[in-house]
PDB file of C-alpha atoms in Angstrom:
ATOM      1  CA  MET D1126      -0.002  43.683  45.853  1.00  0.00           C
ATOM      2  CA  ARG D1127      -0.356  42.094  49.688  1.00  0.00           C
ATOM      3  CA  PRO D1128       1.893  39.310  50.568  1.00  0.00           C
ATOM      4  CA  ARG D1129      -1.413  35.984  50.569  1.00  0.00           C
ATOM      5  CA  ALA D1130      -2.602  38.400  47.389  1.00  0.00           C
ATOM      6  CA  ALA D1131       0.852  37.764  45.757  1.00  0.00           C
ATOM      7  CA  ALA D1132       0.306  34.248  46.338  1.00  0.00           C
ATOM      8  CA  LEU D1133      -2.874  33.430  44.948  1.00  0.00           C
ATOM      9  CA  ALA D1134      -2.344  35.724  41.775  1.00  0.00           C
ATOM     10  CA  SER D1135       1.139  33.639  41.546  1.00  0.00           C
ATOM     11  CA  ALA D1136      -0.947  30.158  42.005  1.00  0.00           C
ATOM     12  CA  ALA D1137      -3.576  30.937  40.067  1.00  0.00           C
ATOM     13  CA  ALA D1138      -1.134  32.075  37.538  1.00  0.00           C
ATOM     14  CA  LEU D1139       0.814  28.569  37.609  1.00  0.00           C
ATOM     15  CA  VAL D1140      -2.269  26.830  36.968  1.00  0.00           C
ATOM     16  CA  LEU D1141      -3.348  28.286  33.919  1.00  0.00           C
ATOM     17  CA  ALA D1142       0.373  27.354  32.871  1.00  0.00           C
ATOM     18  CA  VAL D1143      -0.174  23.679  33.828  1.00  0.00           C
ATOM     19  CA  THR D1144      -3.776  23.580  32.043  1.00  0.00           C
ATOM     20  CA  GLY D1145      -2.482  25.098  28.985  1.00  0.00           C
ATOM     21  CA  THR D1146       0.191  22.843  28.679  1.00  0.00           C
ATOM     22  CA  LEU D1147      -1.733  20.288  29.037  1.00  0.00           C
ATOM     23  CA  GLY D1148      -4.681  20.603  26.676  1.00  0.00           C
ATOM     24  CA  ALA D1149      -1.926  21.409  23.853  1.00  0.00           C
ATOM     25  CA  ALA D1150      -2.635  19.208  21.283  1.00  0.00           C
ATOM     26  CA  PRO D1151       0.803  17.108  21.185  1.00  0.00           C
ATOM     27  CA  PRO D1152       3.354  17.218  18.536  1.00  0.00           C
ATOM     28  CA  ARG D1153       3.056  16.589  15.020  1.00  0.00           C
ATOM     29  CA  ALA D1154       6.015  14.202  15.048  1.00  0.00           C
ATOM     30  CA  SER D1155       4.062  12.134  18.068  1.00  0.00           C
ATOM     31  CA  LEU D1156       1.221  11.701  15.823  1.00  0.00           C
ATOM     32  CA  PRO D1157       0.581   8.405  14.176  1.00  0.00           C
ATOM     33  CA  LEU D1158       2.000   8.582  10.858  1.00  0.00           C
ATOM     34  CA  PRO D1159      -1.469   8.222   9.287  1.00  0.00           C
ATOM     35  CA  ASP D1160      -2.201  11.196  11.701  1.00  0.00           C
ATOM     36  CA  ARG D1161       0.465  13.149   9.333  1.00  0.00           C
ATOM     37  CA  MET D1162      -0.867  12.603   5.627  1.00  0.00           C
ATOM     38  CA  ALA D1163      -3.137  14.153   3.991  1.00  0.00           C
ATOM     39  CA  GLY D1164      -5.246  11.648   3.211  1.00  0.00           C
ATOM     40  CA  THR D1165      -5.807   8.016   4.187  1.00  0.00           C
ATOM     41  CA  GLY D1166      -8.352   7.406   1.574  1.00  0.00           C
ATOM     42  CA  GLY D1167     -11.521   7.370   3.840  1.00  0.00           C
ATOM     43  CA  GLY D1168     -11.641   3.620   5.504  1.00  0.00           C
ATOM     44  CA  THR D1169     -10.737   2.748   9.207  1.00  0.00           C
ATOM     45  CA  GLN D1170      -7.612   0.649   7.631  1.00  0.00           C
ATOM     46  CA  LEU D1171      -4.848   1.786   5.832  1.00  0.00           C
ATOM     47  CA  ILE D1172      -1.190   0.180   4.887  1.00  0.00           C
ATOM     48  CA  THR D1173       1.490   2.309   4.380  1.00  0.00           C
ATOM     49  CA  ALA D1174       4.808   1.209   2.595  1.00  0.00           C
ATOM     50  CA  ARG D1175       7.578   3.802   3.464  1.00  0.00           C
ATOM     51  CA  ALA D1176      11.178   4.206   2.402  1.00  0.00           C
ATOM     52  CA  ALA D1177      14.489   6.626   3.670  1.00  0.00           C
ATOM     53  CA  HIS D1178      15.096   8.383  -0.117  1.00  0.00           C
ATOM     54  CA  THR D1179      13.777   7.265  -4.100  1.00  0.00           C
ATOM     55  CA  GLY D1180      17.001   5.544  -4.253  1.00  0.00           C
ATOM     56  CA  SER D1181      15.711   3.226  -1.390  1.00  0.00           C
ATOM     57  CA  THR D1182      14.630  -0.247  -2.810  1.00  0.00           C
ATOM     58  CA  THR D1183      13.736  -1.001   1.537  1.00  0.00           C
ATOM     59  CA  GLY D1184      11.594   0.584   3.718  1.00  0.00           C
ATOM     60  CA  THR D1185       9.383  -0.836   6.435  1.00  0.00           C
ATOM     61  CA  VAL D1186       5.066  -2.021   5.786  1.00  0.00           C
ATOM     62  CA  THR D1187       3.154  -1.281   8.031  1.00  0.00           C
ATOM     63  CA  TRP D1188      -0.788  -1.420   8.717  1.00  0.00           C
ATOM     64  CA  TRP D1189      -3.072   0.109  11.078  1.00  0.00           C
ATOM     65  CA  ASP D1190      -6.504   0.453  12.535  1.00  0.00           C
ATOM     66  CA  ARG D1191      -8.924   3.207  12.584  1.00  0.00           C
ATOM     67  CA  SER D1192     -10.577   3.286  16.268  1.00  0.00           C
ATOM     68  CA  GLY D1193     -13.002   5.608  18.246  1.00  0.00           C
ATOM     69  CA  GLY D1194     -10.758   8.226  16.840  1.00  0.00           C
ATOM     70  CA  ARG D1195      -7.516   7.283  17.075  1.00  0.00           C
ATOM     71  CA  TRP D1196      -4.931   5.492  14.571  1.00  0.00           C
ATOM     72  CA  THR D1197      -3.097   2.486  16.189  1.00  0.00           C
ATOM     73  CA  ARG D1198      -0.335   0.400  14.299  1.00  0.00           C
ATOM     74  CA  ALA D1199      -1.502  -3.178  14.038  1.00  0.00           C
ATOM     75  CA  GLY D1200       1.741  -4.938  12.391  1.00  0.00           C
ATOM     76  CA  SER D1201       4.817  -4.223  10.608  1.00  0.00           C
ATOM     77  CA  ALA D1202       7.407  -5.531   8.429  1.00  0.00           C
ATOM     78  CA  ALA D1203       9.966  -5.653   6.063  1.00  0.00           C
ATOM     79  CA  ALA D1204       9.803  -4.525   3.238  1.00  0.00           C
ATOM     80  CA  ARG D1205      10.891  -3.820  -0.672  1.00  0.00           C
ATOM     81  CA  PHE D1206      10.418  -1.469  -3.281  1.00  0.00           C
ATOM     82  CA  GLY D1207      12.018  -1.939  -7.491  1.00  0.00           C
ATOM     83  CA  ALA D1208      14.868  -2.331  -8.706  1.00  0.00           C
ATOM     84  CA  LYS D1209      15.449   1.103  -9.289  1.00  0.00           C
ATOM     85  CA  GLY D1210      13.208   2.718  -6.057  1.00  0.00           C
ATOM     86  CA  LEU D1211      10.193   5.024  -6.023  1.00  0.00           C
ATOM     87  CA  ALA D1212       9.329   7.588  -8.267  1.00  0.00           C
ATOM     88  CA  GLU D1213       6.085   9.661  -8.486  1.00  0.00           C
ATOM     89  CA  GLY D1214       3.116   7.642  -9.742  1.00  0.00           C
ATOM     90  CA  GLY D1215       1.919  11.160 -11.467  1.00  0.00           C
ATOM     91  CA  SER D1216       4.616  11.429 -14.150  1.00  0.00           C
ATOM     92  CA  ARG D1217       6.160   7.370 -13.573  1.00  0.00           C
ATOM     93  CA  LYS D1218       6.973   5.712 -16.636  1.00  0.00           C
ATOM     94  CA  GLN D1219       6.953   1.658 -17.478  1.00  0.00           C
ATOM     95  CA  GLY D1220       9.421  -0.315 -17.265  1.00  0.00           C
ATOM     96  CA  THR D1221      11.906   1.622 -15.118  1.00  0.00           C
ATOM     97  CA  ASN D1222      11.578  -0.891 -12.131  1.00  0.00           C
ATOM     98  CA  THR D1223      10.204   1.733  -9.455  1.00  0.00           C
ATOM     99  CA  THR D1224       7.853   1.409  -7.073  1.00  0.00           C
ATOM    100  CA  PRO D1225       4.993   4.019  -7.492  1.00  0.00           C
ATOM    101  CA  THR D1226       4.405   7.029  -4.692  1.00  0.00           C
ATOM    102  CA  GLY D1227       0.837   7.599  -3.740  1.00  0.00           C
ATOM    103  CA  LEU D1228      -2.003   6.964  -2.194  1.00  0.00           C
ATOM    104  CA  PHE D1229      -4.174   3.849  -3.998  1.00  0.00           C
ATOM    105  CA  ARG D1230      -6.815   1.549  -2.982  1.00  0.00           C
ATOM    106  CA  LEU D1231      -6.490  -2.216  -3.570  1.00  0.00           C
ATOM    107  CA  PRO D1232      -9.056  -3.507  -5.789  1.00  0.00           C
ATOM    108  CA  TYR D1233      -8.907  -7.443  -4.281  1.00  0.00           C
ATOM    109  CA  ALA D1234      -6.277 -10.428  -3.429  1.00  0.00           C
ATOM    110  CA  PHE D1235      -5.446 -13.141  -5.327  1.00  0.00           C
ATOM    111  CA  GLY D1236      -2.441 -15.767  -4.950  1.00  0.00           C
ATOM    112  CA  LEU D1237      -1.078 -19.760  -5.550  1.00  0.00           C
ATOM    113  CA  LYS D1238      -1.996 -20.351  -2.607  1.00  0.00           C
ATOM    114  CA  PRO D1239      -5.495 -20.588  -0.977  1.00  0.00           C
ATOM    115  CA  ALA D1240      -6.738 -17.781   1.359  1.00  0.00           C
ATOM    116  CA  PRO D1241      -5.166 -17.357   4.733  1.00  0.00           C
ATOM    117  CA  PRO D1242      -7.259 -18.331   6.859  1.00  0.00           C
ATOM    118  CA  GLY D1243      -9.991 -15.345   8.402  1.00  0.00           C
ATOM    119  CA  THR D1244      -9.209 -13.341   4.596  1.00  0.00           C
ATOM    120  CA  ARG D1245     -12.204 -10.741   4.773  1.00  0.00           C
ATOM    121  CA  TYR D1246     -11.337  -9.757   1.110  1.00  0.00           C
ATOM    122  CA  THR D1247     -12.511 -10.927  -2.790  1.00  0.00           C
ATOM    123  CA  TYR D1248     -10.005 -13.948  -3.613  1.00  0.00           C
ATOM    124  CA  ARG D1249      -8.907 -15.097  -6.252  1.00  0.00           C
ATOM    125  CA  ARG D1250      -6.598 -18.146  -7.518  1.00  0.00           C
ATOM    126  CA  ILE D1251      -4.288 -18.251  -9.923  1.00  0.00           C
ATOM    127  CA  ALA D1252      -4.678 -20.794 -12.785  1.00  0.00           C
ATOM    128  CA  LYS D1253      -3.051 -22.196 -15.529  1.00  0.00           C
ATOM    129  CA  ASN D1254      -4.245 -19.681 -18.108  1.00  0.00           C
ATOM    130  CA  SER D1255      -4.699 -16.661 -16.009  1.00  0.00           C
ATOM    131  CA  TRP D1256      -2.458 -13.376 -16.454  1.00  0.00           C
ATOM    132  CA  TRP D1257      -1.617  -9.927 -16.374  1.00  0.00           C
ATOM    133  CA  CYS D1258      -1.889  -8.118 -19.456  1.00  0.00           C
ATOM    134  CA  GLN D1259       0.548  -4.891 -19.787  1.00  0.00           C
ATOM    135  CA  ASP D1260       0.437  -4.335 -23.713  1.00  0.00           C
ATOM    136  CA  ASN D1261      -0.159  -0.968 -24.305  1.00  0.00           C
ATOM    137  CA  ASP D1262      -1.867  -2.139 -27.811  1.00  0.00           C
ATOM    138  CA  SER D1263      -4.791  -4.410 -25.645  1.00  0.00           C
ATOM    139  CA  ARG D1264      -8.169  -3.534 -24.562  1.00  0.00           C
ATOM    140  CA  SER D1265      -6.982  -5.648 -21.244  1.00  0.00           C
ATOM    141  CA  TYR D1266      -4.573  -3.137 -20.253  1.00  0.00           C
ATOM    142  CA  ASN D1267      -3.099  -3.054 -16.471  1.00  0.00           C
ATOM    143  CA  ARG D1268      -5.780  -6.332 -16.276  1.00  0.00           C
ATOM    144  CA  TRP D1269      -6.095  -9.229 -14.868  1.00  0.00           C
ATOM    145  CA  THR D1270      -7.150 -11.947 -17.896  1.00  0.00           C
ATOM    146  CA  GLN D1271      -7.941 -15.385 -17.780  1.00  0.00           C
ATOM    147  CA  PRO D1272      -7.524 -16.772 -20.318  1.00  0.00           C
ATOM    148  CA  ARG D1273      -4.588 -14.442 -22.562  1.00  0.00           C
ATOM    149  CA  PRO D1274      -6.635 -12.126 -24.774  1.00  0.00           C
ATOM    150  CA  GLY D1275      -5.388 -11.818 -28.676  1.00  0.00           C
ATOM    151  CA  ASP D1276      -4.169  -8.683 -29.137  1.00  0.00           C
ATOM    152  CA  CYS D1277      -2.292  -8.634 -25.104  1.00  0.00           C
ATOM    153  CA  ARG D1278       1.192 -10.026 -26.613  1.00  0.00           C
ATOM    154  CA  ALA D1279       2.556 -13.071 -24.282  1.00  0.00           C
ATOM    155  CA  THR D1280       5.769 -11.237 -24.379  1.00  0.00           C
ATOM    156  CA  GLU D1281       4.064  -8.201 -22.565  1.00  0.00           C
ATOM    157  CA  SER D1282       2.298  -9.511 -20.015  1.00  0.00           C
ATOM    158  CA  GLU D1283       3.092 -11.120 -16.951  1.00  0.00           C
ATOM    159  CA  HIS D1284       2.230 -15.641 -16.892  1.00  0.00           C
ATOM    160  CA  LEU D1285       0.853 -15.405 -12.945  1.00  0.00           C
ATOM    161  CA  ILE D1286       1.431 -18.607 -12.085  1.00  0.00           C
ATOM    162  CA  THR D1287       5.088 -18.317 -12.967  1.00  0.00           C
ATOM    163  CA  TYR D1288       6.037 -16.147 -10.211  1.00  0.00           C
ATOM    164  CA  ASP D1289       6.516 -18.303  -7.027  1.00  0.00           C
ATOM    165  CA  PRO D1290       6.856 -17.716  -4.703  1.00  0.00           C
ATOM    166  CA  GLN D1291       6.275 -14.333  -5.630  1.00  0.00           C
ATOM    167  CA  TYR D1292       3.151 -14.185  -5.701  1.00  0.00           C
ATOM    168  CA  THR D1293       2.216 -17.033  -3.233  1.00  0.00           C
ATOM    169  CA  HIS D1294      -0.829 -14.059  -1.638  1.00  0.00           C
ATOM    170  CA  ALA D1295      -1.478 -10.558  -3.014  1.00  0.00           C
ATOM    171  CA  LEU D1296      -3.314  -7.426  -3.497  1.00  0.00           C
ATOM    172  CA  VAL D1297      -4.007  -5.776  -6.600  1.00  0.00           C
ATOM    173  CA  ILE D1298      -2.426  -2.362  -5.608  1.00  0.00           C
ATOM    174  CA  GLY D1299      -4.502   0.093  -7.647  1.00  0.00           C
ATOM    175  CA  PHE D1300      -2.482   2.468  -9.296  1.00  0.00           C
ATOM    176  CA  ASN D1301      -3.232   2.829 -13.156  1.00  0.00           C
ATOM    177  CA  TYR D1302      -6.433   1.003 -12.680  1.00  0.00           C
ATOM    178  CA  ASP D1303     -10.107   3.143 -12.835  1.00  0.00           C
ATOM    179  CA  ARG D1304      -8.393   5.182 -15.564  1.00  0.00           C
ATOM    180  CA  PRO D1305      -5.175   3.291 -17.067  1.00  0.00           C
ATOM    181  CA  VAL D1306      -2.797   5.862 -18.628  1.00  0.00           C
ATOM    182  CA  ARG D1307      -0.725   3.555 -21.597  1.00  0.00           C
ATOM    183  CA  GLY D1308       3.093   3.935 -20.781  1.00  0.00           C
ATOM    184  CA  ARG D1309       2.562   4.497 -17.349  1.00  0.00           C
ATOM    185  CA  GLY D1310       2.186   0.841 -15.863  1.00  0.00           C
ATOM    186  CA  ALA D1311       0.840  -2.378 -14.665  1.00  0.00           C
ATOM    187  CA  GLY D1312       0.446  -5.008 -12.621  1.00  0.00           C
ATOM    188  CA  ILE D1313       1.645  -3.026  -9.359  1.00  0.00           C
ATOM    189  CA  PHE D1314       1.062  -4.915  -6.554  1.00  0.00           C
ATOM    190  CA  LEU D1315       1.418  -6.208  -3.105  1.00  0.00           C
ATOM    191  CA  HIS D1316       3.037  -9.776  -2.993  1.00  0.00           C
ATOM    192  CA  ALA D1317       4.974 -11.876  -0.909  1.00  0.00           C
ATOM    193  CA  ASN D1318       9.520 -11.736  -1.404  1.00  0.00           C
ATOM    194  CA  GLY D1319      11.018 -13.077  -4.316  1.00  0.00           C
ATOM    195  CA  ARG D1320      14.919 -13.167  -4.088  1.00  0.00           C
ATOM    196  CA  GLY D1321      14.970  -9.727  -4.371  1.00  0.00           C
ATOM    197  CA  ALA D1322      13.982  -6.152  -5.174  1.00  0.00           C
ATOM    198  CA  THR D1323      11.237  -5.472  -7.564  1.00  0.00           C
ATOM    199  CA  ALA D1324       9.889  -4.215 -10.698  1.00  0.00           C
ATOM    200  CA  GLY D1325       7.673  -1.719  -8.659  1.00  0.00           C
ATOM    201  CA  CYS D1326       5.916  -3.463  -6.742  1.00  0.00           C
ATOM    202  CA  VAL D1327       5.946  -3.978  -3.121  1.00  0.00           C
ATOM    203  CA  SER D1328       6.679  -7.265  -1.417  1.00  0.00           C
ATOM    204  CA  VAL D1329       7.416  -8.104   2.355  1.00  0.00           C
ATOM    205  CA  PRO D1330       7.582 -11.979   3.619  1.00  0.00           C
ATOM    206  CA  VAL D1331       5.219 -14.174   2.771  1.00  0.00           C
ATOM    207  CA  ASP D1332       4.388 -14.517   6.543  1.00  0.00           C
ATOM    208  CA  ALA D1333       3.567 -11.041   6.851  1.00  0.00           C
ATOM    209  CA  MET D1334       1.497 -11.635   3.335  1.00  0.00           C
ATOM    210  CA  ARG D1335      -0.576 -13.889   5.021  1.00  0.00           C
ATOM    211  CA  ARG D1336      -0.890 -11.939   8.562  1.00  0.00           C
ATOM    212  CA  ILE D1337      -1.827  -8.559   6.351  1.00  0.00           C
ATOM    213  CA  LEU D1338      -4.750 -10.965   4.181  1.00  0.00           C
ATOM    214  CA  SER D1339      -6.293 -11.830   7.760  1.00  0.00           C
ATOM    215  CA  TRP D1340      -6.401  -8.558   9.219  1.00  0.00           C
ATOM    216  CA  ALA D1341      -7.503  -6.207   5.917  1.00  0.00           C
ATOM    217  CA  ASP D1342     -11.474  -5.556   5.853  1.00  0.00           C
ATOM    218  CA  GLU D1343     -12.705  -4.839   2.519  1.00  0.00           C
ATOM    219  CA  LYS D1344     -15.520  -2.754   3.976  1.00  0.00           C
ATOM    220  CA  ARG D1345     -13.354  -0.870   5.862  1.00  0.00           C
ATOM    221  CA  ARG D1346     -12.077   0.239   3.063  1.00  0.00           C
ATOM    222  CA  PRO D1347      -7.999  -0.192   2.988  1.00  0.00           C
ATOM    223  CA  HIS D1348      -5.806   1.746   1.329  1.00  0.00           C
ATOM    224  CA  ILE D1349      -2.307   1.638   0.647  1.00  0.00           C
ATOM    225  CA  ALA D1350       0.649   4.908   0.839  1.00  0.00           C
ATOM    226  CA  ILE D1351       3.578   4.147  -0.835  1.00  0.00           C
ATOM    227  CA  GLY D1352       6.419   7.332   0.620  1.00  0.00           C
ATOM    228  CA  THR D1353       9.226   8.637   0.683  1.00  0.00           C
ATOM    229  CA  ASP D1354      10.226  10.163   4.342  1.00  0.00           C
ATOM    230  CA  SER D1355      10.479  13.391   3.266  1.00  0.00           C
ATOM    231  CA  GLY D1356      11.240  16.018  -0.331  1.00  0.00           C
ATOM    232  CA  PRO D1357       8.806  16.130  -3.133  1.00  0.00           C
ATOM    233  CA  THR D1358       7.937  12.348  -2.590  1.00  0.00           C
ATOM    234  CA  ALA D1359       7.499  12.310   2.031  1.00  0.00           C
ATOM    235  CA  ILE D1360       4.629  10.161   2.184  1.00  0.00           C
ATOM    236  CA  THR D1361       2.788  12.779   4.311  1.00  0.00           C
ATOM    237  CA  ARG D1362       1.858  14.526   0.908  1.00  0.00           C
ATOM    238  CA  TYR D1363      -0.502  11.929   0.182  1.00  0.00           C
TER     239      TYR D1363
END
C-alpha cells in the first residue's frame, strides 16, 4: 500500500473507532437508578428507598422526575427501615418489624398537620377517631377507618392520632393494599421519623417528608420502590 493510502486508511479507522465509542450506550452502572430497575410503575415520578442489605435499619430515600425521556434526581434524605431490617414483600409476615421490599403505588397522603404548601396529592387529616385497622379478622383489614368498626379490635390496630411525630405527614404505601392477604402486613407508610427504627414502615426527617409531599404530583402516578443494593431483594429487580 502506498504511504498516502496507508495514512488515509489509518485516519478512517481512527474516525470509525472514535465514532463507535461516542455512539455506544453508557455503562449500565452509570445510569440513574430508575433506568437500572425492572420497572418504575409507568409514571413520571418515582421514590426509591434503598438499604445496603436486608439486615439494615437505615438507608437513603431519593425522589426522581422523568422528563424528556430521562430520569433526574429531585431530592434525597436519610431513611430508616424496620427494626428487623427488610424482607421480600411477597413472603413477609405481619408483626415481624420488617420493611417489605417491592414496587408499590402510593394511594394517598395523610397527617396530623395540614398538607404542606403546594401539595397536589389527596390528603386526609387525622381526627380523634381515625384508626388504621390491622386486625386480621376484620373486614376493614389494612384500611383507614373512622370510626373504628366493631369487628376491628383496638389492640390490633393503630390509633393514628397517637403517632406524633411519625404521622405529622405520611404517604400510604400500597403494600398488601389492593387485595389484602391476611397475615402479610398492614399499615405500611412513608412517614416522618420517630425515635428510631420503624415497625416496618420507611421514615425520613419531617422536613424531607414535607418536601416530598410538595413535590409529589398524583397525576404523574408516582410509585415507591423499596429494596437493597444487591441480592434477591435488590432494588433493581423491582
